[in-house]
XYZ file of C-alpha atoms in Angstrom:
266
model
C -0.050 -0.032 -0.009
C 1.352 3.392 -0.995
C 2.181 5.853 1.782
C 0.220 9.115 1.898
C 2.020 12.177 0.843
C 3.201 14.442 3.714
C 0.837 17.251 4.475
C 1.981 20.656 3.687
C 1.212 23.803 5.751
C -1.853 25.536 4.386
C -1.061 29.109 3.743
C -4.267 30.059 1.758
C -5.408 32.320 4.658
C -2.508 34.629 4.009
C -3.324 37.830 2.284
C -2.617 38.432 -1.396
C -0.533 41.424 -0.344
C 1.677 39.137 1.584
C 1.961 36.717 -1.361
C 2.909 39.580 -3.681
C 5.558 40.887 -1.380
C 7.079 37.424 -1.094
C 7.003 36.986 -4.906
C 8.864 40.359 -5.270
C 11.432 39.164 -2.720
C 11.897 35.902 -4.661
C 12.434 37.858 -7.894
C 15.061 40.286 -6.241
C 16.895 37.279 -4.883
C 16.893 35.349 -8.167
C 17.924 38.272 -10.397
C 21.566 39.247 -10.396
C 22.578 42.887 -10.511
C 24.656 41.934 -13.490
C 23.048 39.588 -16.045
C 19.443 40.139 -15.092
C 18.308 40.071 -18.666
C 20.294 36.886 -19.351
C 18.775 35.118 -16.369
C 15.165 36.166 -17.339
C 15.741 35.075 -20.925
C 17.198 31.711 -19.858
C 14.195 31.048 -17.602
C 11.819 31.964 -20.487
C 13.562 29.762 -22.932
C 13.745 26.759 -20.575
C 10.140 27.169 -19.777
C 8.915 27.463 -23.331
C 11.156 24.494 -24.372
C 9.277 22.408 -21.799
C 5.939 23.785 -23.013
C 6.638 22.621 -26.490
C 6.975 18.966 -25.253
C 3.196 19.312 -25.086
C 1.631 17.946 -28.206
C -1.053 20.694 -28.059
C 1.281 23.419 -26.833
C 3.804 22.616 -29.682
C 1.068 23.009 -32.247
C -0.012 26.306 -30.882
C 3.491 27.694 -30.655
C 4.631 26.413 -33.896
C 1.553 26.966 -36.048
C 3.016 24.749 -38.743
C 6.196 26.852 -38.907
C 4.498 30.236 -38.995
C 4.228 31.031 -35.324
C 5.773 34.228 -33.743
C 8.584 32.040 -32.336
C 9.756 31.680 -35.977
C 8.868 35.120 -37.360
C 9.835 37.309 -34.397
C 11.204 35.202 -31.679
C 13.065 38.015 -29.816
C 9.923 40.090 -29.639
C 7.861 37.055 -28.382
C 10.466 36.440 -25.591
C 10.516 40.152 -24.613
C 6.705 40.401 -24.538
C 6.293 37.141 -22.346
C 9.044 38.294 -19.901
C 7.367 41.655 -19.684
C 4.071 40.043 -18.727
C 5.624 37.913 -16.052
C 7.558 40.757 -14.497
C 4.445 42.979 -14.547
C 2.381 40.304 -12.696
C 5.136 40.023 -9.979
C 5.588 43.728 -9.628
C 1.950 44.512 -9.073
C 0.843 41.249 -7.551
C -1.396 38.599 -9.462
C -4.579 39.855 -7.763
C -3.967 43.587 -8.562
C -6.121 45.533 -11.097
C -3.045 46.098 -13.142
C -2.145 42.478 -13.378
C -5.893 41.576 -14.132
C -5.939 43.855 -17.193
C -2.637 42.349 -18.432
C -3.813 38.770 -17.806
C -7.028 39.447 -19.695
C -5.042 40.623 -22.659
C -3.138 37.305 -22.654
C -6.333 35.404 -22.266
C -7.919 37.102 -25.379
C -4.763 36.005 -27.292
C -5.353 32.459 -26.108
C -8.976 32.487 -27.025
C -8.143 33.735 -30.377
C -5.542 31.049 -31.231
C -7.634 28.404 -29.546
C -10.057 28.542 -32.496
C -7.362 26.954 -34.552
C -5.224 25.328 -31.881
C -7.528 24.223 -28.976
C -6.113 23.342 -25.578
C -7.499 20.688 -23.292
C -8.071 21.509 -19.626
C -5.213 19.183 -18.722
C -2.779 21.260 -20.885
C -3.853 24.530 -19.133
C -3.315 22.932 -15.879
C 0.106 21.737 -16.889
C 1.112 25.250 -17.986
C 0.193 26.766 -14.555
C 1.949 24.016 -12.673
C 5.063 24.323 -14.833
C 5.334 28.091 -14.293
C 4.633 27.604 -10.616
C 7.577 25.173 -10.317
C 9.831 26.321 -13.083
C 12.604 28.064 -11.110
C 12.685 25.139 -8.549
C 12.678 22.502 -11.281
C 15.799 24.290 -12.846
C 17.590 24.833 -9.499
C 16.818 21.339 -8.295
C 18.794 19.944 -11.185
C 21.864 21.702 -9.788
C 21.059 20.297 -6.134
C 19.924 23.757 -5.062
C 17.037 23.837 -2.512
C 16.121 27.448 -3.027
C 12.602 28.174 -1.402
C 11.075 27.926 1.924
C 7.605 26.450 2.428
C 6.069 29.881 2.578
C 7.779 30.919 -0.656
C 6.494 27.904 -2.278
C 2.961 28.617 -1.094
C 3.272 32.146 -2.319
C 4.323 30.851 -5.778
C 1.217 28.535 -5.761
C -1.208 31.269 -4.998
C 0.376 33.598 -7.334
C -0.071 31.231 -10.357
C -3.515 30.080 -9.082
C -4.656 33.611 -9.256
C -3.358 34.012 -12.765
C -5.004 30.583 -13.800
C -8.253 31.604 -12.114
C -8.264 34.840 -14.032
C -7.808 32.823 -17.323
C -10.801 30.645 -16.183
C -8.765 27.553 -15.513
C -10.586 25.356 -13.126
C -9.589 22.563 -10.619
C -6.016 23.910 -10.162
C -3.928 22.245 -7.451
C -3.912 24.236 -4.136
C -0.455 23.024 -2.902
C 3.128 22.791 -4.078
C 2.988 18.989 -3.871
C -0.326 19.102 -5.791
C 1.393 21.270 -8.535
C 4.251 18.736 -8.607
C 1.761 15.807 -9.006
C -0.066 17.592 -11.815
C 3.218 18.168 -13.659
C 4.430 14.737 -13.217
C 1.078 13.023 -14.209
C 0.855 15.023 -17.436
C 4.488 14.693 -18.550
C 4.366 10.828 -17.956
C 1.370 10.495 -20.232
C 2.136 10.095 -23.966
C -1.343 11.308 -24.672
C -0.227 14.775 -23.798
C 3.588 14.861 -23.714
C 5.400 13.277 -26.640
C 7.771 14.126 -29.476
C 6.138 15.922 -32.467
C 7.644 17.671 -35.472
C 6.237 20.927 -34.213
C 7.865 20.462 -30.747
C 11.283 19.731 -32.354
C 10.926 22.682 -34.764
C 9.924 25.010 -31.923
C 12.727 23.833 -29.554
C 15.304 24.401 -32.313
C 13.936 27.912 -32.781
C 14.215 28.664 -29.130
C 17.813 27.374 -29.032
C 18.677 29.438 -32.018
C 17.119 32.633 -30.578
C 18.954 32.256 -27.194
C 22.198 31.719 -28.943
C 21.718 34.499 -31.327
C 21.042 36.975 -28.331
C 23.824 35.805 -26.034
C 26.589 33.899 -27.702
C 28.872 34.617 -30.681
C 28.523 32.107 -33.461
C 31.607 30.050 -32.407
C 29.948 29.389 -28.907
C 26.551 28.392 -30.252
C 27.316 24.713 -29.366
C 28.104 25.760 -25.939
C 24.771 27.701 -25.618
C 22.883 24.708 -26.941
C 24.533 22.536 -24.284
C 23.784 24.920 -21.454
C 20.038 24.825 -22.365
C 19.841 21.117 -22.815
C 21.755 20.541 -19.601
C 18.968 22.176 -17.541
C 16.328 19.888 -18.665
C 15.183 16.462 -17.488
C 15.819 13.536 -19.815
C 12.081 13.086 -20.391
C 11.819 16.731 -21.534
C 14.665 16.303 -23.974
C 12.942 13.220 -25.460
C 9.661 15.051 -25.991
C 11.293 17.963 -27.826
C 13.502 15.768 -29.949
C 16.735 16.680 -28.426
C 19.806 14.424 -27.424
C 21.244 14.936 -24.051
C 24.566 16.694 -24.066
C 27.840 14.750 -23.023
C 27.745 13.996 -19.278
C 30.691 16.041 -18.520
C 28.934 19.246 -20.009
C 25.867 18.522 -18.048
C 27.879 18.354 -14.827
C 29.969 21.483 -15.590
C 26.725 23.479 -16.413
C 24.829 22.507 -13.300
C 27.994 23.154 -11.245
C 28.298 26.610 -12.731
C 24.759 27.234 -11.916
C 25.311 26.226 -8.266
C 28.281 28.687 -8.102
C 26.519 31.449 -9.779
C 23.372 31.050 -7.525
C 25.656 31.015 -4.362
C 27.316 34.198 -5.531
C 23.843 35.843 -6.199
C 22.606 34.923 -2.698
C 25.712 36.479 -1.145
C 25.136 39.638 -2.933
C 21.312 39.725 -2.487
C 21.878 39.380 1.383
C 24.338 42.090 1.831
């Protein structure tokens, strides 16, 4: 008989203002004074690469090779990063965030006429963005967040999901982890597709073009691929980098994160 999951503290009684304050603190701690744009773009790229492992998500992003990711990838990245920053800056429950979330929802509704999403795919997206920073940092053996910070991230993304009319969202960090795991273990939802591979290649190219000179593009690719789980690489049609590059990338992330924490706490 399986053992029940450990119970998490229930922080849902905390105010939206408290959650917003904690989210801003996390953002400050995670963003280095030098390299902030690189860090944000790295997380955006890793997150969208994981999204295009979704069969439905890949189709919507790729749009048979005509999506914005192919036509104007840098602008798409900048727009998404700006939305996420705006929601953290003002708080997901704020009137400013609500107006911004509504604009994103209208875009989703427009494209859903041609590329519909299942409820499961919407829940996966919310779970992924709740957990994304932790998912990346955990690969480098970094335990970054307190229970209260995890709860604030859950409430932040639940508020965004609720504004987008996404129902039955998990209420805890463990619940978000379970939703992410269940979805990505199901070939019905998460599997290799031509659209996913094409989109992943576009994201890798865009990241390299912005941050690395051409002779270092292979390094940029290795950095991105080293910060994914193997099942994600399989879903987006990418081979794992050599093991030594994976170790070096994740060790470099541990060192960079430790240095950032020292700077942020001074």
